[in-house]
XYZ file of C-alpha atoms in Angstrom:
457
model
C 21.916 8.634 -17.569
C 24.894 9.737 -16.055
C 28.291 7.381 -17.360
C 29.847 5.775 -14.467
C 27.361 5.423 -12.038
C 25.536 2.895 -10.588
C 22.367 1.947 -13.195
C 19.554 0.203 -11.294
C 16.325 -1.036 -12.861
C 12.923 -1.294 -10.803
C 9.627 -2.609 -12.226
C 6.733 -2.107 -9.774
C 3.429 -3.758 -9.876
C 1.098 -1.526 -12.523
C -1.229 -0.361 -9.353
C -0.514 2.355 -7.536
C -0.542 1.059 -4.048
C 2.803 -0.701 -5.381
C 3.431 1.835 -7.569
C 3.872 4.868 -4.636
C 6.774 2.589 -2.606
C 8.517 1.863 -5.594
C 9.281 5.073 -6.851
C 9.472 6.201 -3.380
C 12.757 3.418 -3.458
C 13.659 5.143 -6.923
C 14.061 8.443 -5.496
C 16.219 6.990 -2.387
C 18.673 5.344 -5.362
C 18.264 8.717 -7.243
C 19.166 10.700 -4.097
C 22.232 8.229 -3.009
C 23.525 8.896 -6.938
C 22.352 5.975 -9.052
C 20.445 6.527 -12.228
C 17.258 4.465 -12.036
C 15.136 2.891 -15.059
C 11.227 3.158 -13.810
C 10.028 0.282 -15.709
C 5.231 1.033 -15.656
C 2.844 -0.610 -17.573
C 1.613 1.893 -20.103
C -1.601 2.557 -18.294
C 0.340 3.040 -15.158
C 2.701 5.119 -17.077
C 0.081 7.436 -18.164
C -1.658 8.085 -15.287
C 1.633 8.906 -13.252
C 2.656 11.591 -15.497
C -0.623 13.212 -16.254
C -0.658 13.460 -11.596
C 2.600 14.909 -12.665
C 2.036 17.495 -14.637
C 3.585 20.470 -13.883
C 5.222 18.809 -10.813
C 8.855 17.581 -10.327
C 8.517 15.096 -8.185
C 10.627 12.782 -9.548
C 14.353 14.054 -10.732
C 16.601 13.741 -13.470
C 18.315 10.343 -12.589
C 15.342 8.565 -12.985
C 14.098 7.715 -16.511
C 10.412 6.761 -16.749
C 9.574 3.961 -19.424
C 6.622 1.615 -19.913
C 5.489 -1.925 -21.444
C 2.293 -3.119 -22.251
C 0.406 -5.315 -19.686
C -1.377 -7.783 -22.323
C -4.648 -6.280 -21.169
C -6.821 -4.029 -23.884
C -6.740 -0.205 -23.831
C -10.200 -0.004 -22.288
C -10.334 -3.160 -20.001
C -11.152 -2.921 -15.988
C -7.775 -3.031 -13.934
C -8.779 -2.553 -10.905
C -9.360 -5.920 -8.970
C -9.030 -7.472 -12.391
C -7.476 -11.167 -11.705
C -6.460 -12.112 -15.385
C -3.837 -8.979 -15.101
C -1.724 -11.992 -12.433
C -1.788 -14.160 -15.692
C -1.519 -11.574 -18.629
C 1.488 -9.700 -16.966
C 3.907 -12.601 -16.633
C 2.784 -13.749 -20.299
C 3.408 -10.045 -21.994
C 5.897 -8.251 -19.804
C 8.414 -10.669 -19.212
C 9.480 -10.575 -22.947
C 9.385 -6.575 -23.071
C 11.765 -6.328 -20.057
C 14.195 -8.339 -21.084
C 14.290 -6.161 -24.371
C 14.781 -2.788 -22.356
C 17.555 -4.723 -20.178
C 19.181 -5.974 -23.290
C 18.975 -2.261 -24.904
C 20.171 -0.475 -22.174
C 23.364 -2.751 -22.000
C 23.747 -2.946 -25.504
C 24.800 1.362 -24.975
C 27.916 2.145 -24.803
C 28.957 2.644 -21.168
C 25.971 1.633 -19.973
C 25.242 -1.518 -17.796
C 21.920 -2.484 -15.281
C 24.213 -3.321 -12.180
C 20.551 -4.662 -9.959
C 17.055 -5.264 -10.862
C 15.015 -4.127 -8.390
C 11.293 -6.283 -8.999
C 8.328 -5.473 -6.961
C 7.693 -8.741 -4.605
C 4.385 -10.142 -6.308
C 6.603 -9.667 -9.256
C 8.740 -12.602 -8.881
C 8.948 -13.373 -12.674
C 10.770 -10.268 -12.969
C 13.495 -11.749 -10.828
C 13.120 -15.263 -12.907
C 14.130 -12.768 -16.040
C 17.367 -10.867 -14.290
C 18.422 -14.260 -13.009
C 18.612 -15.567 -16.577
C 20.579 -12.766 -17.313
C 23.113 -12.935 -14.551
C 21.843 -9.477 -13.462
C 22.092 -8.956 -9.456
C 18.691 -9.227 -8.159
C 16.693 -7.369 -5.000
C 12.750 -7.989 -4.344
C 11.321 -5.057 -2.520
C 7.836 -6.425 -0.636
C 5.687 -3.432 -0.367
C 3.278 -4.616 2.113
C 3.908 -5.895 5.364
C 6.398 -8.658 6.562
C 3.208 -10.516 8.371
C 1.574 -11.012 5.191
C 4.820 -12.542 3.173
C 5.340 -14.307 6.308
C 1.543 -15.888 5.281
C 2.813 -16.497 1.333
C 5.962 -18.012 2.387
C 3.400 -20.546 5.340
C 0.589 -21.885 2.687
C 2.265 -25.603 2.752
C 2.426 -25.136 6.742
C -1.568 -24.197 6.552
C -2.163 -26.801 4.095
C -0.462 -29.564 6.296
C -2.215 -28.520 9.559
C -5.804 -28.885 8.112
C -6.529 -24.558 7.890
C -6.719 -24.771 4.122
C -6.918 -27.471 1.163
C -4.410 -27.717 -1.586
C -6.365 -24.773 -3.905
C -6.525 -22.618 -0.693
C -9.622 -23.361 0.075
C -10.431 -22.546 4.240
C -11.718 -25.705 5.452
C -13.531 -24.566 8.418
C -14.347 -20.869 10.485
C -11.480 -20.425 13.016
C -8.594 -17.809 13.878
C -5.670 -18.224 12.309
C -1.875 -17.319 14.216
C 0.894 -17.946 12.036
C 3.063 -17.887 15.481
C 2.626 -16.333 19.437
C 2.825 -13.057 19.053
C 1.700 -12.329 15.583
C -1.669 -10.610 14.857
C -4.359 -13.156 14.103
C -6.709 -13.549 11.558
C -10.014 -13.697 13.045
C -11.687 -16.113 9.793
C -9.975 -18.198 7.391
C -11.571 -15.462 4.978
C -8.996 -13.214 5.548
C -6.235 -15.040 3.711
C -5.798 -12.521 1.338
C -6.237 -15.019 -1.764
C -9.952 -16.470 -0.374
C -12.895 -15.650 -2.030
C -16.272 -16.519 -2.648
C -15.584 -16.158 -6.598
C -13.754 -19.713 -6.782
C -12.150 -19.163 -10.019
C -11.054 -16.067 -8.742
C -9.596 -17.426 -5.679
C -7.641 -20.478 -7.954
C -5.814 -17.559 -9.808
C -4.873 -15.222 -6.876
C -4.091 -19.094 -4.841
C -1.757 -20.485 -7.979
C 0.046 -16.924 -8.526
C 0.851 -16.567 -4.623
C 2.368 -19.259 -4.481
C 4.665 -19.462 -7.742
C 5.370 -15.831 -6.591
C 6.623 -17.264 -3.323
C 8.950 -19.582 -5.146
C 10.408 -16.779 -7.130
C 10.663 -14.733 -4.316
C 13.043 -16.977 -2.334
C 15.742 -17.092 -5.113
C 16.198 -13.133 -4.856
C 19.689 -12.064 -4.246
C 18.482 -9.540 -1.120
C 14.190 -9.597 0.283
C 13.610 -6.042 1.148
C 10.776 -4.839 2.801
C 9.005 -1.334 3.494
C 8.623 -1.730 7.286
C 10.787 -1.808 9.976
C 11.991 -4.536 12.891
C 10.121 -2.492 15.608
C 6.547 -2.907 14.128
C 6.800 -6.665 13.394
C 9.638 -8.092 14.939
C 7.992 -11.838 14.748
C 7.213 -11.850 11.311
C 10.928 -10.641 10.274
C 11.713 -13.807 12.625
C 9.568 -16.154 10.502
C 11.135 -14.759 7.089
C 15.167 -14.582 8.157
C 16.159 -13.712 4.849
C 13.388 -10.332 4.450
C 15.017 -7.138 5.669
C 13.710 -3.983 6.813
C 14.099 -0.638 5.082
C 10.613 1.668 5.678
C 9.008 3.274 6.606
C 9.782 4.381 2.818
C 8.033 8.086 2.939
C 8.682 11.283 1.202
C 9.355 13.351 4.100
C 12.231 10.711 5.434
C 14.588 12.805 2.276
C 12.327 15.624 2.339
C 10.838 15.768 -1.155
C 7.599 15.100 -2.360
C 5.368 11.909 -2.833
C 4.828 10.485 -6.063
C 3.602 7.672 -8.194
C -0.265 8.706 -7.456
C -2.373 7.760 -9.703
C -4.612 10.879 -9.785
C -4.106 14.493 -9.682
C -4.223 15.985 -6.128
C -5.755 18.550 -4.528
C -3.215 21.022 -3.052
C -5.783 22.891 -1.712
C -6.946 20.805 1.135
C -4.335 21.821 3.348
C -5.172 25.525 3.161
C -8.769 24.237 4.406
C -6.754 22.091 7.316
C -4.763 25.193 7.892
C -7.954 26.833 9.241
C -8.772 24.411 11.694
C -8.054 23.500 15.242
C -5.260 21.372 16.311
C -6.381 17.513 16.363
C -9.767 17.844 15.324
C -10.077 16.764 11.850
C -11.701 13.351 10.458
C -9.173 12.270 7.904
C -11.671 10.012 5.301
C -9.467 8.151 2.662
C -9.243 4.702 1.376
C -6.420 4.031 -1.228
C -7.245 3.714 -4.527
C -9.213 0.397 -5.030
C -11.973 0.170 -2.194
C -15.375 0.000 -3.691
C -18.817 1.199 -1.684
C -22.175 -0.180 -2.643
C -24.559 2.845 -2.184
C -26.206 1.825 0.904
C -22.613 1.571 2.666
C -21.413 4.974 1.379
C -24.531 7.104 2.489
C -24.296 5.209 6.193
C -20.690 6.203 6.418
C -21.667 10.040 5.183
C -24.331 10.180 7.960
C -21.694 8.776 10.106
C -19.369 11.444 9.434
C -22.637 14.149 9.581
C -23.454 12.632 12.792
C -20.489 13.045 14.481
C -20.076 17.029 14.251
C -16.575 17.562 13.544
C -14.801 18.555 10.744
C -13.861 15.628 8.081
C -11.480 15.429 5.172
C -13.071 12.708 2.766
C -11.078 11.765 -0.297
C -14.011 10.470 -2.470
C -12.801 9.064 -5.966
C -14.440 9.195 -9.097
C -14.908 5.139 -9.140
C -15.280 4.541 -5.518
C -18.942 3.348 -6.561
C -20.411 1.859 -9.278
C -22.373 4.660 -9.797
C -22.090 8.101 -10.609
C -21.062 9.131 -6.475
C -22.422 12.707 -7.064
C -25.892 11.160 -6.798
C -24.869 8.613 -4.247
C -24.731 11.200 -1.241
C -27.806 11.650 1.114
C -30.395 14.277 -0.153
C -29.323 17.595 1.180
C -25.982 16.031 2.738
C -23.447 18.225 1.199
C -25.365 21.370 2.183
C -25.744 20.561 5.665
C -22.186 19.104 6.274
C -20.640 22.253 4.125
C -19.364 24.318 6.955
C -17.191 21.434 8.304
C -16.368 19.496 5.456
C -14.121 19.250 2.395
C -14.636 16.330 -0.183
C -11.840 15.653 -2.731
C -10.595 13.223 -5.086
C -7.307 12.800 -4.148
C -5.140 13.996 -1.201
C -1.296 14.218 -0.616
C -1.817 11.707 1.903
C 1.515 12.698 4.265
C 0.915 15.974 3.963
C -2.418 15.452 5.424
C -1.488 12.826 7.877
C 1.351 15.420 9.229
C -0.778 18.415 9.717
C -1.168 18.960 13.217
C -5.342 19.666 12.821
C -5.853 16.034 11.905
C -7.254 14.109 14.386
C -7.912 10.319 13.364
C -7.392 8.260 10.569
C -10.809 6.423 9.069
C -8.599 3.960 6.626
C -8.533 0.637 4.774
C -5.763 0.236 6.027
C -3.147 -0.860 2.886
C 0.118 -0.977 3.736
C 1.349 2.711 2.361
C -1.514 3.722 4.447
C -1.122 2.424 7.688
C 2.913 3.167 7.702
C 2.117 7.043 6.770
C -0.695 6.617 9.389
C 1.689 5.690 11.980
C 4.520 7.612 10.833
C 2.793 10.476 12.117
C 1.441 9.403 15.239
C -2.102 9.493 13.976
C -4.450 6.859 15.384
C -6.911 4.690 13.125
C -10.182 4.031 12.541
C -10.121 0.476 10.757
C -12.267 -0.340 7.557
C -10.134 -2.906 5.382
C -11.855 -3.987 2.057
C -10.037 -6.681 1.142
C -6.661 -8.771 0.517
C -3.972 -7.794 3.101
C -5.886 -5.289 4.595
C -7.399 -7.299 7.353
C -4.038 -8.258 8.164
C -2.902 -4.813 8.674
C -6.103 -3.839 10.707
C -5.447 -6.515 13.232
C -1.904 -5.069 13.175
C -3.376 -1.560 13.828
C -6.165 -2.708 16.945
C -4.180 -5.930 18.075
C -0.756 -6.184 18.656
C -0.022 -2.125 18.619
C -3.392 -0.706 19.913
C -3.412 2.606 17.855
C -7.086 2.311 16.543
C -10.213 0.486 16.961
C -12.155 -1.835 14.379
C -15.962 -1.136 13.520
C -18.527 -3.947 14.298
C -21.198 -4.649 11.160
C -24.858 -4.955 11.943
C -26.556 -8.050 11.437
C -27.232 -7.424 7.577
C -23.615 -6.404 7.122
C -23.366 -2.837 7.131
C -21.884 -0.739 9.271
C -24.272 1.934 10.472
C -24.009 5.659 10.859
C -24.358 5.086 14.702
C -21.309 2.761 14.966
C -18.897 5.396 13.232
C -20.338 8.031 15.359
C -19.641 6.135 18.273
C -16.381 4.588 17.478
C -14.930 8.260 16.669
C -16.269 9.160 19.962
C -14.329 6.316 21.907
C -11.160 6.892 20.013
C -11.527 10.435 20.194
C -12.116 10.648 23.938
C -9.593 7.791 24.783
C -5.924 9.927 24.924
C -4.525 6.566 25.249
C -4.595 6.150 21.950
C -2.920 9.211 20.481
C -0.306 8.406 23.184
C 0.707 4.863 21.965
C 0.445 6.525 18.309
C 3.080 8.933 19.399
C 5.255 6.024 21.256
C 4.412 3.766 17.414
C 5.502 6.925 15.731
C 9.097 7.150 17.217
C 9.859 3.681 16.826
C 8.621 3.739 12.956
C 10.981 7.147 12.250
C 14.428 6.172 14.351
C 14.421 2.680 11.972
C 15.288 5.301 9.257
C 17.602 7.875 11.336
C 21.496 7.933 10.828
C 22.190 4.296 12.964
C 18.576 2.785 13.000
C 18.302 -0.373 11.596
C 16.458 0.383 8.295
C 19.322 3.382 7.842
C 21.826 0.514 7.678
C 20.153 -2.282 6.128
C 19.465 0.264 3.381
C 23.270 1.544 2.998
C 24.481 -2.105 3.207
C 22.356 -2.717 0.319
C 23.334 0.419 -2.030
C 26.894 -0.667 -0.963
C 25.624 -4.377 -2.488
C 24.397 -3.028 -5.609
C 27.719 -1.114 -6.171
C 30.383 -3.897 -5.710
């Protein structure tokens, strides 16, 4: 680390949907001169480095350290709850030891810790230290605008006191906002009680922490939600935080990506491509993953699908249709991991068949690609109503009466959005909005500078 410039510590979430925007922050900091300590969990840690290799994505300014999460070597951590509980317990102690080292060197100071926003104990620990304190929320301003409105839901009869929907009815935080069609897409519901007391309890402690924060950041931008930034005064805009806005390269993936993919785009026509991906949690029971593959088949066009190791339960090379692969080969390309922008800016892709996380749906629109909604869980739903509602750049799919949504609903939703120019159009229109927040003069440029120039004082 550079003497005499600005130090700045951020510690992300350990999952790499919080992970990606974080760093993405880092290398903003990194690029504006500060020297940045990336604070991972050490399974985190790992698996950004090893997506690294032979990569430099991520620049000498920013040092990349890591701290135990308090779960075992081996243990699940994806959509494992008792990480909200172990975290808090185990990391809160190690950070305040790296803080504490790093200004025990000689010339060397942490001028702002910079905490991930559902890591609000991180800002409890800089606080006690009478460190300057920023909370960046990596998913949308809608959904902290929900965390910050659980008494408001609780005292209009929506919920109980443990979060608990009462009764089946659409939800509309205010006019204008994009509603949530069943109480069951509170991000924190569940049908796993126990689970739903944990997620419940920790959103909203987190919400209390959050609110003492010196500045409430956010990775979106005043044109895509400008009611929810009027429900949450203090949150301001700084996104759409993407690679190409300082023209380097994404990072912070957990898995190594394929390169190659856009050699295969390369040989395709303009806007024609299926673009298949859906972050790095979403998990398909077996009978819902062949459905969408004969969804894809059906529709005859070409498809990028990013298809994860663990995206089933099972081994997924057995999970495809008999003879799928073989007949789809011509016009397909399945991967395990994707550099997402890059895809989403190549001018052969056509749609965008997402979960629709955050990270997702801003690179989505970033580029002016339209959607095709399948949210799995949490936030998600949120975003997708975002997506089909209020900005009208993609289209939901409808489940059949057992649940499932069938190989002749994806052929026929591609079709509509496909056929509909309307939709690329208002992409386009989205697209502008989302990039000039970031431009020399747009509101996310200057929100962003006053805060560096924050950080520095």
């Amino acid at each position: 680390m550079s003497i005499g410039t600005p130090h700045v510590l951020v510690m992300p979430c350990p999952t790499q949907g919080h992970v990606i925007p974080l760093l993405e922050l880092s290398q903003c900091l990194a690029k504006h001169g500060f020297s940045v300590t990336f604070v991972n969990s050490e399974y985190s840690h790992h698996r950004v480095l090893k997506a690294l290799e032979g990569k430099d994505y991520v620049g000498e300014q920013i040092q990349m350290v890591s701290i135990p999460d308090g779960l075992k070597p081996g243990e699940d951590r994806n959509g494992n709850v008792r990480i909200l509980e172990t975290i808090p317990q185990v990391m809160s102690g190690k950070l305040e030891e790296i803080i504490e080292e790093i200004n025990g060197r000689e010339g060397e100071k942490i001028a702002c810790v910079i905490a991930d926003g559902i890591m609000g104990w991180a800002i409890e620990v800089a606080k006690r230290l009478k460190i300057k304190h920023a909370s960046l929320w990596t998913s949308s301003a809608a959904s902290l605008a929900l965390s910050f409105s659980i008494q408001k839901l609780i005292d209009e009869g929506i919920i109980d006191s443990q979060g608990t929907p009462i009764k089946e009815q659409k939800i509309e935080l205010a006019p204008n906002m994009p509603p949530m069609y069943s109480p069951t897409d509170l991000f924190w519901a569940s049908t796993d009680l126990t689970t739903q007391k944990i997620i419940f309890d920790f959103t909203v402690n987190n919400a209390k922490a959050m609110k003492m924060a010196d500045w409430l950041i956010c990775n979106s931008t005043y044109d895509l939600e400008r009611v929810a930034f009027t429900m949450v005064p203090k949150l301001l805009p700084i996104g759409p935080l993407l690679a190409s806005n300082r023209l380097g390269n994404s990072a912070g993936y957990f898995w190594s990506e394929d390169s190659n993919c856009l050699k295969w785009l390369d040989q395709q026509q303009p806007n024609s491509v299926i673009y298949v991906a859906f972050g790095s949690s979403t998990v398909f029971d077996k009978t819902q993953f062949q459905e969408l593959a004969l969804g894809l088949e059906l529709c005859n066009r070409p498809f990028l699908w990013v298809v994860r190791s663990d995206i089933l339960n099972n081994d997924v090379n057995d999970a495809y249709p008999e003879g799928f692969q073989d007949r789809v080969a011509t016009r397909s390309r399945m991967i395990s991991w994707a550099p997402q922008q890059k895809v989403l800016s190549h001018p052969s892709v056509a749609c965008f068949l997402s979960h629709c996380g955050w990270n997702s749906t801003m690179e989505g629109v970033s580029n002016g690609v339209p959607f095709l909604c399948l949210p799995y869980y949490a936030e998600q739903f949120l975003d997708a109503s975002y997506i089909c509602d209020d900005w009208k750049v993609g289209m939901k799919f409808n489940k059949s009466e057992s649940g499932l949504i069938t190989r002749e609903e994806i052929k026929n939703k591609v079709n509509q959005i496909l056929g509909d120019e309307s939709f690329k159009a208002r992409a386009l229109e989205l697209k502008e909005k989302a990039l000039s927040s970031v431009r020399e003069g747009g509101s996310s440029y200057k929100t962003f500078q006053d805060f560096l120039e924050w950080i520095k004082a």
